[in-house]
Amino acid sequence: MRVLVTGGAGFIGANFVLRTLATRPDAQLTVLDKFTYAANPSTLQPVADRIRVVRGDIADAATVDPLVAESDLVVNFAAESHNDNSLADPSAFVQTNLVGTYTLLEAVRRHDVRLHHISTDEVYGDLDLDDPTRFTEETAYNPSSPYSSTKAGSDMLVRAWVRSFGIAATISNCSNNYGPYQHIEKFIPRQITNVLTGVRPKLYGDGRNVRDWIHVDDHNDAVWAVVDRGRIGETYLIGADGEVDNRTVVEAILTALGQPADAFDFVTDRAGHDRRYAIDSHRLRTELGWRPAYTDFAAGLAATIAWYRENRDWWAPHKEGVEAAYARTQQILD
Ligand code: NAD
Ligand code: DAU
Protein backbone atom coordinates (compact mmCIF):
# COMPACT_ATOMS: atom_id res chain seq x y z
CA MET A 1 0.00 0.00 0.00
CA ARG A 2 1.36 3.41 -1.00
CA VAL A 3 0.58 5.91 1.76
CA LEU A 4 0.98 9.68 1.54
CA VAL A 5 1.44 11.05 5.08
CA THR A 6 0.92 14.81 5.07
CA GLY A 7 2.40 16.56 8.10
CA GLY A 8 4.52 13.44 8.69
CA ALA A 9 7.42 15.39 10.20
CA GLY A 10 5.31 16.79 13.06
CA PHE A 11 4.54 15.17 16.41
CA ILE A 12 1.69 12.76 15.62
CA GLY A 13 2.54 12.30 11.94
CA ALA A 14 6.16 11.33 12.66
CA ASN A 15 5.04 8.89 15.35
CA PHE A 16 2.60 7.49 12.76
CA VAL A 17 5.47 7.01 10.30
CA LEU A 18 7.70 5.30 12.89
CA ARG A 19 4.92 3.05 14.13
CA THR A 20 3.77 2.14 10.63
CA LEU A 21 7.32 1.18 9.62
CA ALA A 22 7.51 -1.03 12.71
CA THR A 23 4.13 -2.72 12.32
CA ARG A 24 3.17 -2.72 8.61
CA PRO A 25 5.99 -3.90 6.37
CA ASP A 26 3.71 -3.65 3.29
CA ALA A 27 3.36 0.14 3.59
CA GLN A 28 5.42 2.39 1.31
CA LEU A 29 5.48 5.81 2.92
CA THR A 30 5.84 9.26 1.38
CA VAL A 31 5.88 12.20 3.78
CA LEU A 32 4.70 15.57 2.45
CA ASP A 33 5.59 18.29 4.93
CA LYS A 34 6.19 22.03 4.74
CA PHE A 35 8.72 21.79 7.57
CA THR A 36 7.30 24.73 9.47
CA TYR A 37 8.74 25.61 12.90
CA ALA A 38 6.70 22.64 14.24
CA ALA A 39 8.61 20.00 12.29
CA ASN A 40 11.86 18.62 13.60
CA PRO A 41 13.85 17.12 10.69
CA SER A 42 15.91 14.98 13.06
CA THR A 43 12.84 12.92 14.06
CA LEU A 44 12.71 11.06 10.74
CA GLN A 45 16.49 11.02 10.17
CA PRO A 46 16.97 7.43 11.47
CA VAL A 47 14.43 6.10 8.94
CA ALA A 48 15.37 8.39 6.05
CA ASP A 49 16.41 5.47 3.84
CA ARG A 50 13.06 3.70 4.33
CA ILE A 51 10.71 6.55 3.37
CA ARG A 52 10.46 9.32 0.79
CA VAL A 53 10.28 12.86 2.16
CA VAL A 54 8.93 15.73 0.05
CA ARG A 55 9.21 19.28 1.34
CA GLY A 56 6.04 21.05 0.23
CA ASP A 57 2.75 22.71 1.12
CA ILE A 58 -0.59 20.86 1.20
CA ALA A 59 -2.15 24.09 -0.11
CA ASP A 60 -0.04 23.93 -3.28
CA ALA A 61 -2.05 21.94 -5.85
CA ALA A 62 0.93 21.49 -8.18
CA THR A 63 2.84 19.68 -5.41
CA VAL A 64 -0.12 17.78 -4.02
CA ASP A 65 -1.69 16.49 -7.23
CA PRO A 66 1.02 14.10 -8.51
CA LEU A 67 1.72 12.78 -5.00
CA VAL A 68 -1.95 11.98 -4.45
CA ALA A 69 -2.25 10.47 -7.93
CA GLU A 70 0.40 7.84 -7.15
CA SER A 71 -1.00 6.94 -3.69
CA ASP A 72 -3.54 4.37 -2.46
CA LEU A 73 -4.20 6.29 0.75
CA VAL A 74 -3.68 9.83 2.06
CA VAL A 75 -3.56 10.41 5.83
CA ASN A 76 -3.76 14.13 6.52
CA PHE A 77 -1.93 15.16 9.70
CA ALA A 78 -0.71 18.49 8.25
CA ALA A 79 -2.04 21.46 10.18
CA GLU A 80 -1.18 24.48 12.21
CA SER A 81 -1.89 22.88 15.59
CA HIS A 82 -1.27 25.26 18.49
CA ASN A 83 -4.09 27.30 20.03
CA ASP A 84 -1.81 29.98 21.49
CA ASN A 85 -0.27 30.65 18.07
CA SER A 86 -3.72 30.88 16.49
CA LEU A 87 -4.60 33.65 18.96
CA ALA A 88 -1.43 35.57 18.11
CA ASP A 89 -1.90 35.26 14.31
CA PRO A 90 -4.66 33.15 12.76
CA SER A 91 -3.62 33.58 9.11
CA ALA A 92 -1.53 30.41 8.70
CA PHE A 93 -4.35 28.44 10.35
CA VAL A 94 -6.86 29.57 7.74
CA GLN A 95 -4.41 28.89 4.93
CA THR A 96 -3.19 25.43 5.96
CA ASN A 97 -6.15 24.00 7.82
CA LEU A 98 -8.82 25.24 5.40
CA VAL A 99 -7.18 25.92 2.03
CA GLY A 100 -4.75 23.02 2.52
CA THR A 101 -7.54 20.55 3.29
CA TYR A 102 -9.54 21.86 0.32
CA THR A 103 -6.52 21.32 -1.94
CA LEU A 104 -6.11 17.73 -0.73
CA LEU A 105 -9.84 17.09 -1.20
CA GLU A 106 -9.76 18.25 -4.79
CA ALA A 107 -6.78 16.00 -5.50
CA VAL A 108 -8.34 12.88 -3.93
CA ARG A 109 -11.54 13.64 -5.84
CA ARG A 110 -9.66 13.95 -9.13
CA HIS A 111 -7.72 10.73 -8.63
CA ASP A 112 -10.25 8.70 -6.63
CA VAL A 113 -7.87 8.09 -3.71
CA ARG A 114 -8.93 7.15 -0.15
CA LEU A 115 -8.44 9.94 2.42
CA HIS A 116 -8.30 9.79 6.19
CA HIS A 117 -8.51 13.24 7.79
CA ILE A 118 -7.03 13.74 11.27
CA SER A 119 -8.98 16.13 13.46
CA THR A 120 -9.50 17.14 17.04
CA ASP A 121 -12.07 16.97 19.82
CA GLU A 122 -11.79 20.77 20.06
CA VAL A 123 -14.32 21.10 17.23
CA TYR A 124 -16.99 20.34 19.87
CA GLY A 125 -16.07 23.30 22.09
CA ASP A 126 -15.81 22.59 25.79
CA LEU A 127 -17.70 21.06 28.72
CA ASP A 128 -18.21 22.29 32.28
CA LEU A 129 -16.09 20.58 34.92
CA ASP A 130 -19.18 18.99 36.50
CA ASP A 131 -20.96 18.08 33.24
CA PRO A 132 -21.56 14.29 33.30
CA THR A 133 -21.69 14.09 29.48
CA ARG A 134 -18.79 13.54 27.09
CA PHE A 135 -18.36 14.31 23.39
CA THR A 136 -19.81 11.78 20.95
CA GLU A 137 -19.97 11.71 17.16
CA GLU A 138 -23.42 13.33 17.49
CA THR A 139 -22.28 16.35 19.55
CA ALA A 140 -22.85 19.65 17.72
CA TYR A 141 -19.77 21.52 16.49
CA ASN A 142 -19.05 24.60 18.64
CA PRO A 143 -15.35 25.55 18.28
CA SER A 144 -13.85 28.32 20.41
CA SER A 145 -10.49 29.36 18.95
CA PRO A 146 -9.12 30.24 15.51
CA TYR A 147 -7.32 26.87 15.60
CA SER A 148 -10.37 24.78 16.48
CA SER A 149 -12.68 26.71 14.14
CA THR A 150 -10.38 26.08 11.18
CA LYS A 151 -10.20 22.38 12.12
CA ALA A 152 -14.02 22.34 12.35
CA GLY A 153 -14.17 23.96 8.93
CA SER A 154 -11.78 21.37 7.51
CA ASP A 155 -14.02 18.56 8.85
CA MET A 156 -17.04 20.21 7.22
CA LEU A 157 -15.22 20.37 3.90
CA VAL A 158 -14.43 16.64 4.13
CA ARG A 159 -18.05 15.80 4.94
CA ALA A 160 -19.30 17.94 2.05
CA TRP A 161 -16.87 16.30 -0.41
CA VAL A 162 -18.08 12.85 0.73
CA ARG A 163 -21.72 13.77 0.27
CA SER A 164 -21.52 15.93 -2.85
CA PHE A 165 -18.73 14.24 -4.78
CA GLY A 166 -18.68 10.73 -3.30
CA ILE A 167 -15.03 10.77 -2.25
CA ALA A 168 -13.87 7.87 -0.04
CA ALA A 169 -12.98 9.65 3.19
CA THR A 170 -13.15 9.13 6.94
CA ILE A 171 -12.51 11.55 9.81
CA SER A 172 -11.21 10.96 13.32
CA ASN A 173 -11.40 13.48 16.16
CA CYS A 174 -8.92 12.75 18.92
CA SER A 175 -8.29 14.18 22.36
CA ASN A 176 -4.95 15.56 23.67
CA ASN A 177 -1.94 13.45 22.69
CA TYR A 178 1.25 13.02 24.69
CA GLY A 179 4.43 11.07 24.01
CA PRO A 180 7.84 11.44 22.37
CA TYR A 181 8.68 14.04 19.69
CA GLN A 182 6.01 16.56 20.78
CA HIS A 183 6.98 20.19 20.23
CA ILE A 184 8.01 21.90 23.46
CA GLU A 185 5.47 24.70 22.96
CA LYS A 186 2.79 22.18 24.05
CA PHE A 187 1.76 21.76 27.69
CA ILE A 188 3.37 18.49 28.81
CA PRO A 189 6.74 18.81 27.01
CA ARG A 190 6.91 22.50 27.94
CA GLN A 191 6.60 21.71 31.63
CA ILE A 192 8.97 18.71 31.53
CA THR A 193 11.65 20.74 29.74
CA ASN A 194 11.03 23.69 32.05
CA VAL A 195 11.87 21.55 35.07
CA LEU A 196 14.86 20.01 33.26
CA THR A 197 16.23 23.51 32.57
CA GLY A 198 15.54 24.96 36.02
CA VAL A 199 12.48 26.97 34.99
CA ARG A 200 9.27 26.82 37.02
CA PRO A 201 6.31 25.22 35.15
CA LYS A 202 3.60 27.64 33.99
CA LEU A 203 -0.09 27.01 34.59
CA TYR A 204 -2.73 29.03 32.75
CA GLY A 205 -5.59 30.52 34.79
CA ASP A 206 -6.55 28.48 37.85
CA GLY A 207 -4.99 25.26 36.52
CA ARG A 208 -8.27 23.37 36.82
CA ASN A 209 -8.87 22.97 33.08
CA VAL A 210 -9.22 19.30 32.15
CA ARG A 211 -7.74 17.53 29.13
CA ASP A 212 -8.43 13.92 28.12
CA TRP A 213 -4.91 12.52 27.57
CA ILE A 214 -4.10 9.71 25.15
CA HIS A 215 -0.71 8.28 24.21
CA VAL A 216 0.23 9.09 20.62
CA ASP A 217 0.73 5.39 19.76
CA ASP A 218 -2.83 4.62 20.86
CA HIS A 219 -4.07 7.47 18.64
CA ASN A 220 -2.14 6.15 15.65
CA ASP A 221 -3.31 2.56 16.19
CA ALA A 222 -6.86 3.90 16.18
CA VAL A 223 -6.15 5.74 12.92
CA TRP A 224 -5.12 2.46 11.30
CA ALA A 225 -8.27 0.78 12.72
CA VAL A 226 -10.40 3.44 11.01
CA VAL A 227 -8.44 3.13 7.75
CA ASP A 228 -8.69 -0.67 7.79
CA ARG A 229 -12.21 -1.19 9.05
CA GLY A 230 -14.00 2.18 9.30
CA ARG A 231 -17.11 2.98 7.28
CA ILE A 232 -16.54 5.47 4.46
CA GLY A 233 -18.05 8.86 5.26
CA GLU A 234 -18.02 8.18 9.02
CA THR A 235 -16.50 10.12 11.89
CA TYR A 236 -14.82 8.26 14.76
CA LEU A 237 -13.93 9.83 18.10
CA ILE A 238 -10.63 8.68 19.61
CA GLY A 239 -10.04 8.87 23.35
CA ALA A 240 -8.60 6.71 26.14
CA ASP A 241 -10.59 7.86 29.22
CA GLY A 242 -7.63 9.98 30.33
CA GLU A 243 -9.24 13.03 31.95
CA VAL A 244 -6.80 14.89 34.23
CA ASP A 245 -6.68 18.56 35.26
CA ASN A 246 -3.63 20.62 34.35
CA ARG A 247 -2.52 21.25 37.91
CA THR A 248 -2.43 17.51 38.63
CA VAL A 249 -0.27 16.98 35.52
CA VAL A 250 2.20 19.68 36.56
CA GLU A 251 2.40 18.34 40.12
CA ALA A 252 3.06 14.83 38.75
CA ILE A 253 5.88 16.13 36.51
CA LEU A 254 7.48 18.07 39.37
CA THR A 255 7.28 15.10 41.72
CA ALA A 256 8.67 12.68 39.13
CA LEU A 257 11.64 15.03 38.64
CA GLY A 258 12.35 15.36 42.36
CA GLN A 259 10.95 18.88 42.84
CA PRO A 260 8.35 20.13 45.35
CA ALA A 261 4.87 19.64 43.87
CA ASP A 262 4.05 23.35 44.30
CA ALA A 263 7.14 24.73 42.52
CA PHE A 264 5.11 26.18 39.63
CA ASP A 265 3.77 29.62 38.62
CA PHE A 266 0.29 30.66 37.60
CA VAL A 267 0.41 32.84 34.49
CA THR A 268 -2.07 34.86 32.43
CA ASP A 269 -4.90 32.66 31.19
CA ARG A 270 -5.33 31.81 27.50
CA ALA A 271 -8.07 33.91 25.86
CA GLY A 272 -11.23 31.84 25.42
CA HIS A 273 -9.55 28.92 27.23
CA ASP A 274 -11.68 25.77 26.85
CA ARG A 275 -12.54 24.38 30.28
CA ARG A 276 -12.78 20.65 29.71
CA TYR A 277 -12.63 18.06 26.92
CA ALA A 278 -13.89 14.50 27.35
CA ILE A 279 -14.30 11.82 24.68
CA ASP A 280 -16.74 8.94 24.55
CA SER A 281 -14.99 6.50 22.17
CA HIS A 282 -17.77 3.89 22.29
CA ARG A 283 -18.16 3.71 18.48
CA LEU A 284 -14.46 3.13 17.87
CA ARG A 285 -14.31 0.42 20.54
CA THR A 286 -17.50 -1.49 19.70
CA GLU A 287 -17.49 -1.16 15.91
CA LEU A 288 -13.75 -1.41 15.20
CA GLY A 289 -12.52 -3.29 18.28
CA TRP A 290 -9.89 -0.69 19.21
CA ARG A 291 -8.55 -0.54 22.79
CA PRO A 292 -5.83 1.73 24.16
CA ALA A 293 -2.61 0.04 25.29
CA TYR A 294 -1.67 2.93 27.60
CA THR A 295 -4.37 2.81 30.27
CA ASP A 296 -2.16 4.11 33.08
CA PHE A 297 -1.53 7.83 32.47
CA ALA A 298 1.09 7.98 35.25
CA ALA A 299 3.15 5.25 33.54
CA GLY A 300 2.80 6.89 30.11
CA LEU A 301 3.81 10.24 31.58
CA ALA A 302 6.85 8.67 33.29
CA ALA A 303 7.97 7.18 29.95
CA THR A 304 7.50 10.57 28.27
CA ILE A 305 9.51 12.34 30.98
CA ALA A 306 12.28 9.75 30.49
CA TRP A 307 12.24 10.37 26.73
CA TYR A 308 12.73 14.15 27.11
CA ARG A 309 15.44 13.54 29.70
CA GLU A 310 17.32 11.23 27.33
CA ASN A 311 16.81 13.28 24.16
CA ARG A 312 17.96 16.75 25.09
CA ASP A 313 19.59 17.25 21.68
CA TRP A 314 16.16 16.97 20.08
CA TRP A 315 14.63 19.88 22.03
CA ALA A 316 17.33 21.95 23.77
CA PRO A 317 18.20 24.16 20.75
CA HIS A 318 14.57 25.41 20.66
CA LYS A 319 13.94 25.93 24.37
CA GLU A 320 15.13 29.51 24.77
CA GLY A 321 13.20 30.75 21.74
CA VAL A 322 9.95 29.08 22.81
CA GLU A 323 10.15 30.52 26.34
CA ALA A 324 11.09 33.98 25.06
CA ALA A 325 8.00 33.99 22.83
CA TYR A 326 5.75 32.94 25.72
CA ALA A 327 7.31 35.57 28.00
CA ARG A 328 6.20 38.31 25.59
CA THR A 329 2.50 37.56 26.24
CA GLN A 330 2.34 35.74 29.59
CA GLN A 331 2.78 37.45 32.96
CA ILE A 332 3.45 35.51 36.15
CA LEU A 333 0.55 36.10 38.56
CA ASP A 334 0.96 36.59 42.31
P1 NAD B 1 2.39 19.47 14.81
O1 NAD B 1 2.23 20.94 14.83
O2 NAD B 1 3.36 18.82 15.72
O3 NAD B 1 2.76 18.99 13.33
C1 NAD B 1 2.13 19.53 12.19
C2 NAD B 1 2.99 19.18 10.99
O4 NAD B 1 2.33 19.70 9.82
C3 NAD B 1 4.39 19.80 11.02
O5 NAD B 1 5.36 18.85 10.62
C4 NAD B 1 4.31 20.93 10.01
O6 NAD B 1 5.54 21.22 9.37
C5 NAD B 1 3.29 20.37 9.02
N1 NAD B 1 2.62 21.42 8.24
C6 NAD B 1 2.09 22.58 8.71
N2 NAD B 1 1.57 23.29 7.68
C7 NAD B 1 1.76 22.54 6.56
C8 NAD B 1 1.42 22.72 5.20
N3 NAD B 1 0.78 23.82 4.78
N4 NAD B 1 1.77 21.76 4.32
C9 NAD B 1 2.43 20.64 4.72
N5 NAD B 1 2.78 20.43 6.00
C10 NAD B 1 2.43 21.36 6.91
O7 NAD B 1 0.92 18.89 15.03
P2 NAD B 1 0.45 17.54 15.71
O8 NAD B 1 0.25 17.77 17.14
O9 NAD B 1 1.30 16.44 15.23
O10 NAD B 1 -1.01 17.41 15.06
C11 NAD B 1 -1.20 16.68 13.85
C12 NAD B 1 -2.68 16.68 13.52
O11 NAD B 1 -3.40 16.07 14.58
C13 NAD B 1 -3.28 18.06 13.35
O12 NAD B 1 -4.22 18.00 12.31
C14 NAD B 1 -3.98 18.34 14.66
O13 NAD B 1 -5.07 19.19 14.47
C15 NAD B 1 -4.43 16.94 15.02
N6 NAD B 1 -4.60 16.66 16.46
C16 NAD B 1 -3.61 16.93 17.34
C17 NAD B 1 -3.76 16.58 18.68
C18 NAD B 1 -2.67 16.83 19.70
O14 NAD B 1 -2.90 16.63 20.88
N7 NAD B 1 -1.48 17.25 19.31
C19 NAD B 1 -4.96 15.98 19.10
C20 NAD B 1 -5.96 15.73 18.16
C21 NAD B 1 -5.77 16.06 16.85
O1 DAU C 1 -7.72 18.33 22.31
C1 DAU C 1 -6.88 18.14 21.21
C2 DAU C 1 -5.97 19.34 21.04
O2 DAU C 1 -4.99 19.25 22.09
C3 DAU C 1 -5.29 19.39 19.69
O3 DAU C 1 -6.26 19.59 18.71
C4 DAU C 1 -4.25 20.50 19.62
O4 DAU C 1 -3.54 20.44 18.39
C5 DAU C 1 -3.27 20.33 20.77
O5 DAU C 1 -2.34 21.40 20.79
C6 DAU C 1 -4.02 20.27 22.09
O6 DAU C 1 -4.65 21.55 22.37
P1 DAU C 1 -4.64 22.18 23.84
O7 DAU C 1 -4.84 23.63 23.69
O8 DAU C 1 -5.52 21.43 24.75
O9 DAU C 1 -3.10 21.82 24.23
P2 DAU C 1 -1.93 22.64 24.95
O10 DAU C 1 -0.80 21.67 25.08
O11 DAU C 1 -1.66 23.92 24.30
O12 DAU C 1 -2.54 22.93 26.38
C7 DAU C 1 -3.07 21.89 27.20
C8 DAU C 1 -3.69 22.54 28.44
O13 DAU C 1 -2.65 23.10 29.24
C9 DAU C 1 -4.63 23.67 28.14
O14 DAU C 1 -5.65 23.70 29.11
C10 DAU C 1 -3.76 24.92 28.28
C11 DAU C 1 -2.83 24.53 29.39
N1 DAU C 1 -1.46 25.11 29.36
C12 DAU C 1 -0.76 25.07 28.20
C13 DAU C 1 0.54 25.53 28.16
C14 DAU C 1 1.34 25.51 26.86
C15 DAU C 1 -0.91 25.59 30.54
O15 DAU C 1 -1.55 25.62 31.60
N2 DAU C 1 0.38 26.06 30.49
C16 DAU C 1 1.13 26.04 29.36
O16 DAU C 1 2.30 26.46 29.39
PDB file of N, CA, C and O in Angstrom, residues 121-127 134-143 152 156 159:
ATOM      1  N   ASP A 121     -10.841  16.843  19.026  1.00  0.00           N
ATOM      2  CA  ASP A 121     -12.074  16.973  19.824  1.00  0.00           C
ATOM      3  C   ASP A 121     -12.451  18.432  20.067  1.00  0.00           C
ATOM      4  O   ASP A 121     -13.574  18.732  20.481  1.00  0.00           O
ATOM      5  N   GLU A 122     -11.512  19.345  19.796  1.00  0.00           N
ATOM      6  CA  GLU A 122     -11.791  20.766  20.060  1.00  0.00           C
ATOM      7  C   GLU A 122     -12.882  21.331  19.160  1.00  0.00           C
ATOM      8  O   GLU A 122     -13.405  22.410  19.423  1.00  0.00           O
ATOM      9  N   VAL A 123     -13.229  20.618  18.094  1.00  0.00           N
ATOM     10  CA  VAL A 123     -14.322  21.100  17.227  1.00  0.00           C
ATOM     11  C   VAL A 123     -15.638  21.165  17.993  1.00  0.00           C
ATOM     12  O   VAL A 123     -16.548  21.883  17.606  1.00  0.00           O
ATOM     13  N   TYR A 124     -15.736  20.388  19.102  1.00  0.00           N
ATOM     14  CA  TYR A 124     -16.994  20.341  19.866  1.00  0.00           C
ATOM     15  C   TYR A 124     -17.076  21.423  20.941  1.00  0.00           C
ATOM     16  O   TYR A 124     -18.045  21.452  21.708  1.00  0.00           O
ATOM     17  N   GLY A 125     -16.061  22.286  21.031  1.00  0.00           N
ATOM     18  CA  GLY A 125     -16.068  23.297  22.085  1.00  0.00           C
ATOM     19  C   GLY A 125     -15.646  22.685  23.397  1.00  0.00           C
ATOM     20  O   GLY A 125     -14.778  21.806  23.411  1.00  0.00           O
ATOM     21  N   ASP A 126     -16.238  23.155  24.507  1.00  0.00           N
ATOM     22  CA  ASP A 126     -15.809  22.593  25.791  1.00  0.00           C
ATOM     23  C   ASP A 126     -17.003  22.216  26.656  1.00  0.00           C
ATOM     24  O   ASP A 126     -18.151  22.522  26.332  1.00  0.00           O
ATOM     25  N   LEU A 127     -16.700  21.523  27.752  1.00  0.00           N
ATOM     26  CA  LEU A 127     -17.698  21.058  28.723  1.00  0.00           C
ATOM     27  C   LEU A 127     -17.412  21.707  30.063  1.00  0.00           C
ATOM     28  O   LEU A 127     -16.254  22.053  30.349  1.00  0.00           O
ATOM     29  N   ARG A 134     -20.048  13.454  27.824  1.00  0.00           N
ATOM     30  CA  ARG A 134     -18.791  13.536  27.087  1.00  0.00           C
ATOM     31  C   ARG A 134     -19.127  13.752  25.613  1.00  0.00           C
ATOM     32  O   ARG A 134     -20.277  13.573  25.198  1.00  0.00           O
ATOM     33  N   PHE A 135     -18.113  14.130  24.818  1.00  0.00           N
ATOM     34  CA  PHE A 135     -18.357  14.313  23.391  1.00  0.00           C
ATOM     35  C   PHE A 135     -18.621  12.963  22.731  1.00  0.00           C
ATOM     36  O   PHE A 135     -17.938  11.967  23.027  1.00  0.00           O
ATOM     37  N   THR A 136     -19.591  12.941  21.816  1.00  0.00           N
ATOM     38  CA  THR A 136     -19.812  11.779  20.952  1.00  0.00           C
ATOM     39  C   THR A 136     -19.818  12.271  19.503  1.00  0.00           C
ATOM     40  O   THR A 136     -19.766  13.478  19.248  1.00  0.00           O
ATOM     41  N   GLU A 137     -19.922  11.343  18.569  1.00  0.00           N
ATOM     42  CA  GLU A 137     -19.969  11.706  17.157  1.00  0.00           C
ATOM     43  C   GLU A 137     -21.204  12.562  16.845  1.00  0.00           C
ATOM     44  O   GLU A 137     -21.252  13.221  15.796  1.00  0.00           O
ATOM     45  N   GLU A 138     -22.188  12.555  17.733  1.00  0.00           N
ATOM     46  CA  GLU A 138     -23.423  13.327  17.489  1.00  0.00           C
ATOM     47  C   GLU A 138     -23.381  14.728  18.111  1.00  0.00           C
ATOM     48  O   GLU A 138     -24.270  15.536  17.893  1.00  0.00           O
ATOM     49  N   THR A 139     -22.356  15.029  18.903  1.00  0.00           N
ATOM     50  CA  THR A 139     -22.275  16.347  19.548  1.00  0.00           C
ATOM     51  C   THR A 139     -22.158  17.442  18.477  1.00  0.00           C
ATOM     52  O   THR A 139     -21.453  17.280  17.484  1.00  0.00           O
ATOM     53  N   ALA A 140     -22.871  18.550  18.698  1.00  0.00           N
ATOM     54  CA  ALA A 140     -22.846  19.654  17.722  1.00  0.00           C
ATOM     55  C   ALA A 140     -21.493  20.360  17.740  1.00  0.00           C
ATOM     56  O   ALA A 140     -20.896  20.534  18.807  1.00  0.00           O
ATOM     57  N   TYR A 141     -21.031  20.757  16.574  1.00  0.00           N
ATOM     58  CA  TYR A 141     -19.771  21.521  16.493  1.00  0.00           C
ATOM     59  C   TYR A 141     -19.951  22.892  17.144  1.00  0.00           C
ATOM     60  O   TYR A 141     -20.951  23.563  16.919  1.00  0.00           O
ATOM     61  N   ASN A 142     -18.950  23.312  17.928  1.00  0.00           N
ATOM     62  CA  ASN A 142     -19.049  24.597  18.640  1.00  0.00           C
ATOM     63  C   ASN A 142     -17.638  25.097  18.983  1.00  0.00           C
ATOM     64  O   ASN A 142     -17.324  25.323  20.147  1.00  0.00           O
ATOM     65  N   PRO A 143     -16.764  25.254  17.983  1.00  0.00           N
ATOM     66  CA  PRO A 143     -15.355  25.546  18.283  1.00  0.00           C
ATOM     67  C   PRO A 143     -15.155  26.933  18.875  1.00  0.00           C
ATOM     68  O   PRO A 143     -15.918  27.846  18.603  1.00  0.00           O
ATOM     69  N   ALA A 152     -12.600  22.649  12.560  1.00  0.00           N
ATOM     70  CA  ALA A 152     -14.019  22.340  12.352  1.00  0.00           C
ATOM     71  C   ALA A 152     -14.387  22.566  10.886  1.00  0.00           C
ATOM     72  O   ALA A 152     -15.075  21.744  10.261  1.00  0.00           O
ATOM     73  N   MET A 156     -15.824  19.944   8.017  1.00  0.00           N
ATOM     74  CA  MET A 156     -17.038  20.211   7.224  1.00  0.00           C
ATOM     75  C   MET A 156     -16.755  20.071   5.731  1.00  0.00           C
ATOM     76  O   MET A 156     -17.588  19.577   4.967  1.00  0.00           O
ATOM     77  N   ARG A 159     -16.693  16.347   4.972  1.00  0.00           N
ATOM     78  CA  ARG A 159     -18.053  15.797   4.942  1.00  0.00           C
ATOM     79  C   ARG A 159     -18.795  16.203   3.663  1.00  0.00           C
ATOM     80  O   ARG A 159     -19.505  15.403   3.056  1.00  0.00           O
TER      81      ARG A 159
END
